[in-house]
Every structure is written in structure tokens, then in C-alpha cells.
JSON list of C-alpha atoms in Angstrom, two decimals:
[
{"chain": "A", "resi": 1, "resn": "MET", "atom": "CA", "xyz": [-6.91, 62.43, -55.33]},
{"chain": "A", "resi": 2, "resn": "LEU", "atom": "CA", "xyz": [-4.62, 62.58, -52.69]},
{"chain": "A", "resi": 3, "resn": "PRO", "atom": "CA", "xyz": [-1.22, 61.56, -52.89]},
{"chain": "A", "resi": 4, "resn": "LYS", "atom": "CA", "xyz": [-0.11, 57.89, -51.56]},
{"chain": "A", "resi": 5, "resn": "THR", "atom": "CA", "xyz": [1.27, 57.98, -48.13]},
{"chain": "A", "resi": 6, "resn": "ARG", "atom": "CA", "xyz": [4.31, 55.78, -48.12]},
{"chain": "A", "resi": 7, "resn": "LYS", "atom": "CA", "xyz": [2.91, 53.42, -46.06]},
{"chain": "A", "resi": 8, "resn": "ASN", "atom": "CA", "xyz": [0.27, 52.68, -48.58]},
{"chain": "A", "resi": 9, "resn": "CYS", "atom": "CA", "xyz": [3.22, 52.69, -51.26]},
{"chain": "A", "resi": 10, "resn": "GLU", "atom": "CA", "xyz": [5.56, 50.31, -49.27]},
{"chain": "A", "resi": 11, "resn": "ARG", "atom": "CA", "xyz": [2.19, 48.16, -48.74]},
{"chain": "A", "resi": 12, "resn": "GLU", "atom": "CA", "xyz": [1.60, 48.06, -52.62]},
{"chain": "A", "resi": 13, "resn": "MET", "atom": "CA", "xyz": [5.33, 47.10, -53.08]},
{"chain": "A", "resi": 14, "resn": "LYS", "atom": "CA", "xyz": [4.94, 44.09, -50.75]},
{"chain": "A", "resi": 15, "resn": "HIS", "atom": "CA", "xyz": [2.07, 43.16, -53.08]},
{"chain": "A", "resi": 16, "resn": "THR", "atom": "CA", "xyz": [3.74, 43.61, -55.74]},
{"chain": "A", "resi": 17, "resn": "TRP", "atom": "CA", "xyz": [7.07, 41.73, -55.05]},
{"chain": "A", "resi": 18, "resn": "ASN", "atom": "CA", "xyz": [5.41, 38.85, -52.90]},
{"chain": "A", "resi": 19, "resn": "SER", "atom": "CA", "xyz": [3.61, 38.28, -56.47]},
{"chain": "A", "resi": 20, "resn": "PHE", "atom": "CA", "xyz": [6.90, 37.85, -58.50]},
{"chain": "A", "resi": 21, "resn": "ARG", "atom": "CA", "xyz": [8.41, 36.51, -55.62]},
{"chain": "A", "resi": 22, "resn": "TRP", "atom": "CA", "xyz": [8.28, 32.61, -56.67]},
{"chain": "A", "resi": 23, "resn": "LEU", "atom": "CA", "xyz": [9.65, 33.48, -59.95]},
{"chain": "A", "resi": 24, "resn": "TYR", "atom": "CA", "xyz": [12.86, 35.22, -58.88]},
{"chain": "A", "resi": 25, "resn": "LYS", "atom": "CA", "xyz": [13.17, 32.44, -56.76]},
{"chain": "A", "resi": 26, "resn": "GLU", "atom": "CA", "xyz": [13.11, 29.71, -59.09]},
{"chain": "A", "resi": 27, "resn": "LYS", "atom": "CA", "xyz": [15.70, 31.94, -61.36]},
{"chain": "A", "resi": 28, "resn": "LEU", "atom": "CA", "xyz": [17.78, 32.11, -58.93]},
{"chain": "A", "resi": 29, "resn": "ARG", "atom": "CA", "xyz": [17.92, 28.44, -57.97]},
{"chain": "A", "resi": 30, "resn": "GLU", "atom": "CA", "xyz": [18.92, 28.18, -61.30]},
{"chain": "A", "resi": 31, "resn": "LEU", "atom": "CA", "xyz": [21.59, 30.65, -61.13]},
{"chain": "A", "resi": 32, "resn": "ASP", "atom": "CA", "xyz": [23.09, 29.02, -58.12]},
{"chain": "A", "resi": 33, "resn": "TYR", "atom": "CA", "xyz": [23.41, 25.48, -59.76]},
{"chain": "A", "resi": 34, "resn": "MET", "atom": "CA", "xyz": [25.12, 27.43, -62.54]},
{"chain": "A", "resi": 35, "resn": "THR", "atom": "CA", "xyz": [27.39, 28.98, -59.56]},
{"chain": "A", "resi": 36, "resn": "ARG", "atom": "CA", "xyz": [27.79, 25.81, -57.83]},
{"chain": "A", "resi": 37, "resn": "ARG", "atom": "CA", "xyz": [28.84, 24.05, -60.90]},
{"chain": "A", "resi": 38, "resn": "MET", "atom": "CA", "xyz": [31.43, 26.64, -61.62]},
{"chain": "A", "resi": 39, "resn": "MET", "atom": "CA", "xyz": [32.80, 26.71, -57.99]},
{"chain": "A", "resi": 40, "resn": "SER", "atom": "CA", "xyz": [33.60, 22.89, -58.78]},
{"chain": "A", "resi": 41, "resn": "GLU", "atom": "CA", "xyz": [35.74, 23.86, -61.86]},
{"chain": "A", "resi": 42, "resn": "PHE", "atom": "CA", "xyz": [37.38, 26.63, -59.98]},
{"chain": "A", "resi": 43, "resn": "SER", "atom": "CA", "xyz": [37.77, 23.78, -56.96]},
{"chain": "A", "resi": 44, "resn": "ALA", "atom": "CA", "xyz": [39.43, 21.83, -59.41]},
{"chain": "A", "resi": 45, "resn": "LEU", "atom": "CA", "xyz": [41.77, 24.42, -60.88]},
{"chain": "A", "resi": 46, "resn": "TYR", "atom": "CA", "xyz": [43.10, 24.34, -56.88]},
{"chain": "A", "resi": 47, "resn": "ILE", "atom": "CA", "xyz": [41.09, 28.02, -56.66]},
{"chain": "A", "resi": 48, "resn": "PRO", "atom": "CA", "xyz": [40.50, 29.01, -53.10]},
{"chain": "A", "resi": 49, "resn": "HIS", "atom": "CA", "xyz": [37.27, 28.98, -52.42]},
{"chain": "A", "resi": 50, "resn": "ASP", "atom": "CA", "xyz": [36.66, 32.41, -50.77]},
{"chain": "A", "resi": 51, "resn": "MET", "atom": "CA", "xyz": [38.71, 33.78, -53.56]},
{"chain": "A", "resi": 52, "resn": "ALA", "atom": "CA", "xyz": [36.55, 32.64, -55.89]},
{"chain": "A", "resi": 53, "resn": "ARG", "atom": "CA", "xyz": [33.47, 33.12, -54.08]},
{"chain": "A", "resi": 54, "resn": "GLU", "atom": "CA", "xyz": [34.34, 36.85, -53.70]},
{"chain": "A", "resi": 55, "resn": "TYR", "atom": "CA", "xyz": [35.60, 36.74, -57.68]},
{"chain": "A", "resi": 56, "resn": "ILE", "atom": "CA", "xyz": [32.13, 35.65, -58.31]},
{"chain": "A", "resi": 57, "resn": "GLU", "atom": "CA", "xyz": [30.23, 38.03, -56.13]},
{"chain": "A", "resi": 58, "resn": "GLN", "atom": "CA", "xyz": [32.38, 40.94, -57.91]},
{"chain": "A", "resi": 59, "resn": "GLU", "atom": "CA", "xyz": [31.25, 39.60, -61.61]},
{"chain": "A", "resi": 60, "resn": "PHE", "atom": "CA", "xyz": [27.57, 39.17, -60.84]},
{"chain": "A", "resi": 61, "resn": "ALA", "atom": "CA", "xyz": [27.69, 42.96, -59.20]},
{"chain": "A", "resi": 62, "resn": "ARG", "atom": "CA", "xyz": [29.04, 44.35, -62.56]},
{"chain": "A", "resi": 63, "resn": "LEU", "atom": "CA", "xyz": [26.82, 42.16, -64.95]},
{"chain": "A", "resi": 64, "resn": "TRP", "atom": "CA", "xyz": [23.87, 43.38, -63.05]},
{"chain": "A", "resi": 65, "resn": "ASN", "atom": "CA", "xyz": [25.16, 46.53, -63.39]},
{"chain": "A", "resi": 66, "resn": "GLU", "atom": "CA", "xyz": [25.47, 45.69, -67.22]},
{"chain": "A", "resi": 67, "resn": "VAL", "atom": "CA", "xyz": [22.56, 44.01, -67.93]},
{"chain": "A", "resi": 68, "resn": "ALA", "atom": "CA", "xyz": [20.71, 46.94, -66.04]},
{"chain": "A", "resi": 69, "resn": "GLU", "atom": "CA", "xyz": [22.20, 50.01, -68.38]},
{"chain": "A", "resi": 70, "resn": "GLU", "atom": "CA", "xyz": [21.80, 47.90, -71.15]},
{"chain": "A", "resi": 71, "resn": "GLU", "atom": "CA", "xyz": [18.24, 47.15, -70.14]},
{"chain": "A", "resi": 72, "resn": "ASN", "atom": "CA", "xyz": [17.35, 51.15, -69.69]},
{"chain": "A", "resi": 73, "resn": "GLN", "atom": "CA", "xyz": [18.88, 52.21, -72.91]},
{"chain": "A", "resi": 74, "resn": "LYS", "atom": "CA", "xyz": [16.21, 49.84, -74.54]},
{"chain": "A", "resi": 75, "resn": "TYR", "atom": "CA", "xyz": [13.13, 49.93, -72.04]},
{"chain": "A", "resi": 76, "resn": "GLY", "atom": "CA", "xyz": [13.90, 53.70, -70.22]},
{"chain": "A", "resi": 77, "resn": "SER", "atom": "CA", "xyz": [12.93, 54.38, -66.81]},
{"chain": "A", "resi": 78, "resn": "ASN", "atom": "CA", "xyz": [9.43, 53.72, -66.95]},
{"chain": "A", "resi": 79, "resn": "GLY", "atom": "CA", "xyz": [9.78, 50.40, -68.02]},
{"chain": "A", "resi": 80, "resn": "LYS", "atom": "CA", "xyz": [8.20, 50.92, -71.16]},
{"chain": "A", "resi": 81, "resn": "ARG", "atom": "CA", "xyz": [10.07, 49.84, -75.03]},
{"chain": "A", "resi": 82, "resn": "LYS", "atom": "CA", "xyz": [11.67, 53.60, -76.33]},
{"chain": "A", "resi": 83, "resn": "VAL", "atom": "CA", "xyz": [9.95, 53.63, -79.82]},
{"chain": "A", "resi": 84, "resn": "SER", "atom": "CA", "xyz": [12.78, 54.89, -82.70]},
{"chain": "A", "resi": 85, "resn": "HIS", "atom": "CA", "xyz": [11.51, 56.75, -85.28]}
]
């Protein structure tokens, strides 16, 4: 069997992404709602919007990496749960 071309891989990735997109969007809307609530609390504490936004962006990136690392330890790079003996 011939190796897949870049174009074939991109087409398959796009198809797979589109099948999950709606779920990601739903989860991101939930996160957006929670973040807006947090921003409201920051506002009540007189924290400037731009400072709060920068902080949240940094923390989201940190949290994303933390979760990815934890999940990689459980599942490995192939996405399958590691079996401990």
C-alpha cells in the first residue's frame, strides 16, 4: 500500500475535525460562559479588563498543557490507555 499523500492526510483530518467540531464548540461555549462570570467577578474587584484577560489567557494555556501532560501519562501518544502490570 502506498503512503498517504499530504493532501489525503489533510482531507481526512478535516473530515474528522468536522465530525467533532460541534462538540468542541459546545464545550467552548460553556467555558466562555464560565469565563464571563469570572470576568464579572474581576470587574467587581476593580481589576482592569485587559489585565484580567491577559491573566486568563496565560492560565488557560498553562491548564491546557497541564491536562495534556496528565492525559499523556495515562494514555500515551497513541491515545490508548496504558496497561500497568
